[in-house]
PDB file of C-alpha atoms in Angstrom:
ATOM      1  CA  UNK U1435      70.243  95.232-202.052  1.00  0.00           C
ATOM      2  CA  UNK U1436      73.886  94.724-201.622  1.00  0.00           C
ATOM      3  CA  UNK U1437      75.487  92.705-204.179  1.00  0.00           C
ATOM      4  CA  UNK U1438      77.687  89.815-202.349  1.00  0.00           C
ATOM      5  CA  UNK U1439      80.163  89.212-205.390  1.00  0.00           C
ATOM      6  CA  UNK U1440      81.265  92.841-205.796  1.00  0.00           C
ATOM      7  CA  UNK U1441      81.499  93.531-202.212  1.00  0.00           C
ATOM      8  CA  UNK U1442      84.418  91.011-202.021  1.00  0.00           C
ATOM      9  CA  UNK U1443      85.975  92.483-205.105  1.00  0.00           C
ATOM     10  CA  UNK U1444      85.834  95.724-204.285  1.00  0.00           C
ATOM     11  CA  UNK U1445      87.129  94.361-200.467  1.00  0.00           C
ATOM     12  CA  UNK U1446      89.861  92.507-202.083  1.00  0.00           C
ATOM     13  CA  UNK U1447      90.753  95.665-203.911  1.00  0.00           C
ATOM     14  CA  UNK U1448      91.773  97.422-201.125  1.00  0.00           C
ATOM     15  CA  UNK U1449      93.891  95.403-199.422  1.00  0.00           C
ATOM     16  CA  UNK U1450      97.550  95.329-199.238  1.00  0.00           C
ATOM     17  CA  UNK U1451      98.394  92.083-199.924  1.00  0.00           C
ATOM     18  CA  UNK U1452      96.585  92.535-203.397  1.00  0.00           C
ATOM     19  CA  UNK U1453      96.846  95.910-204.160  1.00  0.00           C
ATOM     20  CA  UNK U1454      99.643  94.971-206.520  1.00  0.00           C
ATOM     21  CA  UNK U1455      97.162  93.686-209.169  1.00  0.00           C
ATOM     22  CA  UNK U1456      95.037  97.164-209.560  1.00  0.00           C
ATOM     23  CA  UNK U1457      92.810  96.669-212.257  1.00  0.00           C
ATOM     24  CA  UNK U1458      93.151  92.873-212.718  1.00  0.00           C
ATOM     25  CA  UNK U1459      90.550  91.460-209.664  1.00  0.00           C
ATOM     26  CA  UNK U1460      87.284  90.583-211.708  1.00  0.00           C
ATOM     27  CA  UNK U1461      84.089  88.681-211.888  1.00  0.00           C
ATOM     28  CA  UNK U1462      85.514  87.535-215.471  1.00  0.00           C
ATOM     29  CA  UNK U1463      88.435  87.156-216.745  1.00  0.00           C
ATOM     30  CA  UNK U1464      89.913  89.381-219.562  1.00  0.00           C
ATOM     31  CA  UNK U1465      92.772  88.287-220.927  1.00  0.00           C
ATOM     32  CA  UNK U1466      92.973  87.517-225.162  1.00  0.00           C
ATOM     33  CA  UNK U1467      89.536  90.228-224.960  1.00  0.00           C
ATOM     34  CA  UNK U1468      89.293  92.091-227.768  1.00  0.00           C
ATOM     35  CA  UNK U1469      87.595  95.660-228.230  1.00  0.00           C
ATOM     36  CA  UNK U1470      84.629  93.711-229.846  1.00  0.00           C
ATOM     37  CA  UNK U1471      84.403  92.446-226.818  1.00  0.00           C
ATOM     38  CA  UNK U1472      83.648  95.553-224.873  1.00  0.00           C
ATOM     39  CA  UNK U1473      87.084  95.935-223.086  1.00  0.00           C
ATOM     40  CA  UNK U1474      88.872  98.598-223.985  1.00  0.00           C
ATOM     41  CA  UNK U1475      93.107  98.080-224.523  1.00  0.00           C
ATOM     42  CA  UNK U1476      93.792  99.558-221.047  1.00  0.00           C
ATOM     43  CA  UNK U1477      91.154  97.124-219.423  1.00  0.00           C
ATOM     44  CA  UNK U1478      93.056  94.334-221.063  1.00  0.00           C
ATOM     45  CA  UNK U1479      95.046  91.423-219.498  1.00  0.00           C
ATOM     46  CA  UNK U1480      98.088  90.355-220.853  1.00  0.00           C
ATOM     47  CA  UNK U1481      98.716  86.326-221.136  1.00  0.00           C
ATOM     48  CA  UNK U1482     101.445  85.961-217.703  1.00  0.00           C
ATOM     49  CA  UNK U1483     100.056  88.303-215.903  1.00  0.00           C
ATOM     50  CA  UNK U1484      98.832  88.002-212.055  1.00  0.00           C
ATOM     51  CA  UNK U1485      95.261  88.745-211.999  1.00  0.00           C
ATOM     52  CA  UNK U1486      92.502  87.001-209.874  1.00  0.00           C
ATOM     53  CA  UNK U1487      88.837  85.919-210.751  1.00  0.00           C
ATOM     54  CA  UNK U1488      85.861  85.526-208.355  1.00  0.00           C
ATOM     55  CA  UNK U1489      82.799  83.905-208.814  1.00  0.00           C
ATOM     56  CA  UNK U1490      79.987  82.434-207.704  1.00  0.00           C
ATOM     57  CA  UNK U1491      79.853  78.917-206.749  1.00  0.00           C
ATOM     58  CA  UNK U1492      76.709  78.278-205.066  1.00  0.00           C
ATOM     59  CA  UNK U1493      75.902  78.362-200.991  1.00  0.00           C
ATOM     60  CA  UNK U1494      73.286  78.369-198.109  1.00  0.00           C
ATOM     61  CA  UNK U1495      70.135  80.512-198.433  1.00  0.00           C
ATOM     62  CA  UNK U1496      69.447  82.153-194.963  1.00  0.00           C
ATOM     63  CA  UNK U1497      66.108  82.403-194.014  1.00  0.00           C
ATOM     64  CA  UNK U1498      66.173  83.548-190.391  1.00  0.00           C
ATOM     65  CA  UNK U1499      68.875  86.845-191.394  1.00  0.00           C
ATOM     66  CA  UNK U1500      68.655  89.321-194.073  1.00  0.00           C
ATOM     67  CA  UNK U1501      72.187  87.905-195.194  1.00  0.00           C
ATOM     68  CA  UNK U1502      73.691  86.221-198.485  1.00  0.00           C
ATOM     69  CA  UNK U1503      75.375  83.094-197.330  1.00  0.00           C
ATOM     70  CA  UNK U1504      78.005  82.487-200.519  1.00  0.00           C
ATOM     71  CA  UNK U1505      80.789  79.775-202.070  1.00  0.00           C
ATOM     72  CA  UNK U1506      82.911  81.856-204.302  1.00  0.00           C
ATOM     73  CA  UNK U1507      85.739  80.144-206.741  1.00  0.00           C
ATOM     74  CA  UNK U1508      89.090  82.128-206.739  1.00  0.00           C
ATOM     75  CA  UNK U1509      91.404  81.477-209.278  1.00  0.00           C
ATOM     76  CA  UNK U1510      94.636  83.028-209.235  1.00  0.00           C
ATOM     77  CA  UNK U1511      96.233  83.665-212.542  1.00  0.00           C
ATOM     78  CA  UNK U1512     100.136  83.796-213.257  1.00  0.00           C
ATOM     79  CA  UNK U1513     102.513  83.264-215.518  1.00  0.00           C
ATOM     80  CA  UNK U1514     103.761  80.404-214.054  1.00  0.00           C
ATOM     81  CA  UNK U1515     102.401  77.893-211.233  1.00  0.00           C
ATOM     82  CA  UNK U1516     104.476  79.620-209.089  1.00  0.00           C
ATOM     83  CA  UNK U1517     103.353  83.234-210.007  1.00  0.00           C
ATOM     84  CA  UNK U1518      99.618  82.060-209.432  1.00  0.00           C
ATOM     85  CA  UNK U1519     100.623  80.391-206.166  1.00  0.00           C
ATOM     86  CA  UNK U1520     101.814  83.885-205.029  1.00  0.00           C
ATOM     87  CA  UNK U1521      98.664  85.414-206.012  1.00  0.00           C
ATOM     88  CA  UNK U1522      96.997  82.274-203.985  1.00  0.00           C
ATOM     89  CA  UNK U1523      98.695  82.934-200.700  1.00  0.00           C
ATOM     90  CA  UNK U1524      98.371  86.831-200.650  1.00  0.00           C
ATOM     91  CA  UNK U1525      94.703  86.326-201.112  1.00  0.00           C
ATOM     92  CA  UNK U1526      94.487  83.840-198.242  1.00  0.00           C
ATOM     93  CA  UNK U1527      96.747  86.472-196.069  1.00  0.00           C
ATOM     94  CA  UNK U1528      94.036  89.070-197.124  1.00  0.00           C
ATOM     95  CA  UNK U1529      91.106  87.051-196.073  1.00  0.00           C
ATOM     96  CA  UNK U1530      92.960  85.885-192.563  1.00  0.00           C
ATOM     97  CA  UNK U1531      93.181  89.671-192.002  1.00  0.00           C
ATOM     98  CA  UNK U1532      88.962  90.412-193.033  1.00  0.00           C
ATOM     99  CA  UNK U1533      86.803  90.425-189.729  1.00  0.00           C
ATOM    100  CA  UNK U1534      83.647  92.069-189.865  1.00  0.00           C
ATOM    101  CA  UNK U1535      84.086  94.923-192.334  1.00  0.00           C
ATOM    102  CA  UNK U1536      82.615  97.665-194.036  1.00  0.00           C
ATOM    103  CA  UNK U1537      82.841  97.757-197.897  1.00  0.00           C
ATOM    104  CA  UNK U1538      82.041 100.786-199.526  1.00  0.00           C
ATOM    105  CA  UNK U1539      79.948  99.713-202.249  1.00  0.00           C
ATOM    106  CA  UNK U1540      77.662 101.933-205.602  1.00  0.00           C
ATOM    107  CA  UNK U1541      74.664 101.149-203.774  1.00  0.00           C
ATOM    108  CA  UNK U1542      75.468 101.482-200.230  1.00  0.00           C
ATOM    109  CA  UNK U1543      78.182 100.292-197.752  1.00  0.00           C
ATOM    110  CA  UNK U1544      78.018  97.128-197.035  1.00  0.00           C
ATOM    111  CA  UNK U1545      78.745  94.859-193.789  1.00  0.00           C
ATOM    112  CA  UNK U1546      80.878  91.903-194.398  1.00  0.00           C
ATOM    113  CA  UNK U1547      80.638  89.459-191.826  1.00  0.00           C
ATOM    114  CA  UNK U1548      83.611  87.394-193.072  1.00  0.00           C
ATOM    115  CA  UNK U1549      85.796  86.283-196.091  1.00  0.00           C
ATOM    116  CA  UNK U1550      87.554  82.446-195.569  1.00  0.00           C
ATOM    117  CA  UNK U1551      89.358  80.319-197.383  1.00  0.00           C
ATOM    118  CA  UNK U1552      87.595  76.992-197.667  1.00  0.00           C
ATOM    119  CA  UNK U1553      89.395  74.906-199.397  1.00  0.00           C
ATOM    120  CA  UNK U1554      93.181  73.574-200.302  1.00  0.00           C
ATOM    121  CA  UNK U1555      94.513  75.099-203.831  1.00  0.00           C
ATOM    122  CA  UNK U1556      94.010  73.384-207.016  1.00  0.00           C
ATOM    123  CA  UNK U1557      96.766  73.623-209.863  1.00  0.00           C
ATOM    124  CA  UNK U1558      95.594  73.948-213.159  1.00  0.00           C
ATOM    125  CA  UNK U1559      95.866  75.738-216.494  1.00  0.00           C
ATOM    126  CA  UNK U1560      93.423  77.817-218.778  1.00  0.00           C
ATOM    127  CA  UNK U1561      93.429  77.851-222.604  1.00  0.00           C
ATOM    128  CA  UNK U1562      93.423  81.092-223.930  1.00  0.00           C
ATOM    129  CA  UNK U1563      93.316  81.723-227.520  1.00  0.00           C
ATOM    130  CA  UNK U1564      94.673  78.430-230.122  1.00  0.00           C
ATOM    131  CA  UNK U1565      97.990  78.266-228.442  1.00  0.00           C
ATOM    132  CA  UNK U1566      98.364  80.486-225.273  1.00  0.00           C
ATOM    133  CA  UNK U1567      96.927  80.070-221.487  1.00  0.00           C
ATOM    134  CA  UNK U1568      97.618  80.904-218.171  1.00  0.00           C
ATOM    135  CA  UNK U1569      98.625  78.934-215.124  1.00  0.00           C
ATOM    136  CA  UNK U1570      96.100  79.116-212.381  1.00  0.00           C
ATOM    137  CA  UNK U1571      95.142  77.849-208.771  1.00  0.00           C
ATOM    138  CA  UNK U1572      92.306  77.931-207.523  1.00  0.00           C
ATOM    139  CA  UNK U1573      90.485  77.989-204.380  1.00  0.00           C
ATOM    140  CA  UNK U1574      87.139  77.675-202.843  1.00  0.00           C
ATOM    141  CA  UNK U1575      86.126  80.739-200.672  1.00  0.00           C
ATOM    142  CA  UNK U1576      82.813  81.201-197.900  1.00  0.00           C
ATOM    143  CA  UNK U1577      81.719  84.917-197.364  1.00  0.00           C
ATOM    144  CA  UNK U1578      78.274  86.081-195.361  1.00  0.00           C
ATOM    145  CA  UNK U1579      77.250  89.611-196.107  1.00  0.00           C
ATOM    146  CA  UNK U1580      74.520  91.969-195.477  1.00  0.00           C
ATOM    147  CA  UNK U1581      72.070  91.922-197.841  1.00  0.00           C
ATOM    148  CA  UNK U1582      70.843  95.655-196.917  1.00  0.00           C
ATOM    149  CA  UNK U1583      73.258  98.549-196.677  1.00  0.00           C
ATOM    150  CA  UNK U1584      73.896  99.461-193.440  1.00  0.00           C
ATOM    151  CA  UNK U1585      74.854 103.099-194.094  1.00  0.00           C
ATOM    152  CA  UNK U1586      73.566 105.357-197.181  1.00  0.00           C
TER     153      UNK U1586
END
């Protein structure tokens, strides 16, 4: 089976608008990780950094299609509320742009039906560490992808 969360990763990856933040488009966070931590220093974010988190946030089970039906939160990270805005709108260009695509995936490629933003952005900030955080805005997103690969 096709997994929904890293199909839109893996999408948002590739596209233009974010291709700027190689490395830092996750299902977690890793900024203030440590090598005990599993990260290594290279997979490391730095506090002010753009990056951008995805992750589940519930959604519709479809019973009639073989298709996952998902809420996602994005949160855009900068270094200021401005930085993460920018990381905001270049992910909303990116998903105005997604139709029905193919994702290349480790298990198969996978057919995304779509990629929208759902809701208006949310400032906010995130504690990392005693003293240090990052700003962030975040943002509801609705994706519907094929559960089975379509090509192997």
């Amino acid at each position: 089976m096709i997994d929904p969360i890293a199909t839109v990763i893996i999408y948002l990856t590739t596209t233009p608008e974010l291709v700027a933040l190689e490395g830092r488009i996750a299902a977690k966070h890793k900024f203030g990780m440590t090598s005990d931590a599993g990260v290594t220093t290279d997979d490391r974010w730095t506090l002010g950094q753009q990056a951008l988190r995805i992750q589940p946030a519930g959604g519709e089970a479809d019973i009639a299609t073989p298709r996952a039906t998902l809420d996602l939160t994005a949160t855009c990270y900068g270094g200021s509320q401005q930085e993460a805005m920018a990381v905001a709108l270049q992910l909303t260009a990116a998903c105005r742009r997604a139709g029905r695509t193919m994702v290349v995936t480790n298990v198969g490629t996978a057919l995304m039906y779509y990629v929208l933003v759902s809701s208006a952005p949310m400032f906010g900030f995130e504690p990392v560490g005693e003293a240090n955080g990052s700003d962030m805005v975040t943002l509801t997103l609705r994706t519907a992808i094929a559960e089975c690969p379509v090509r192997d």
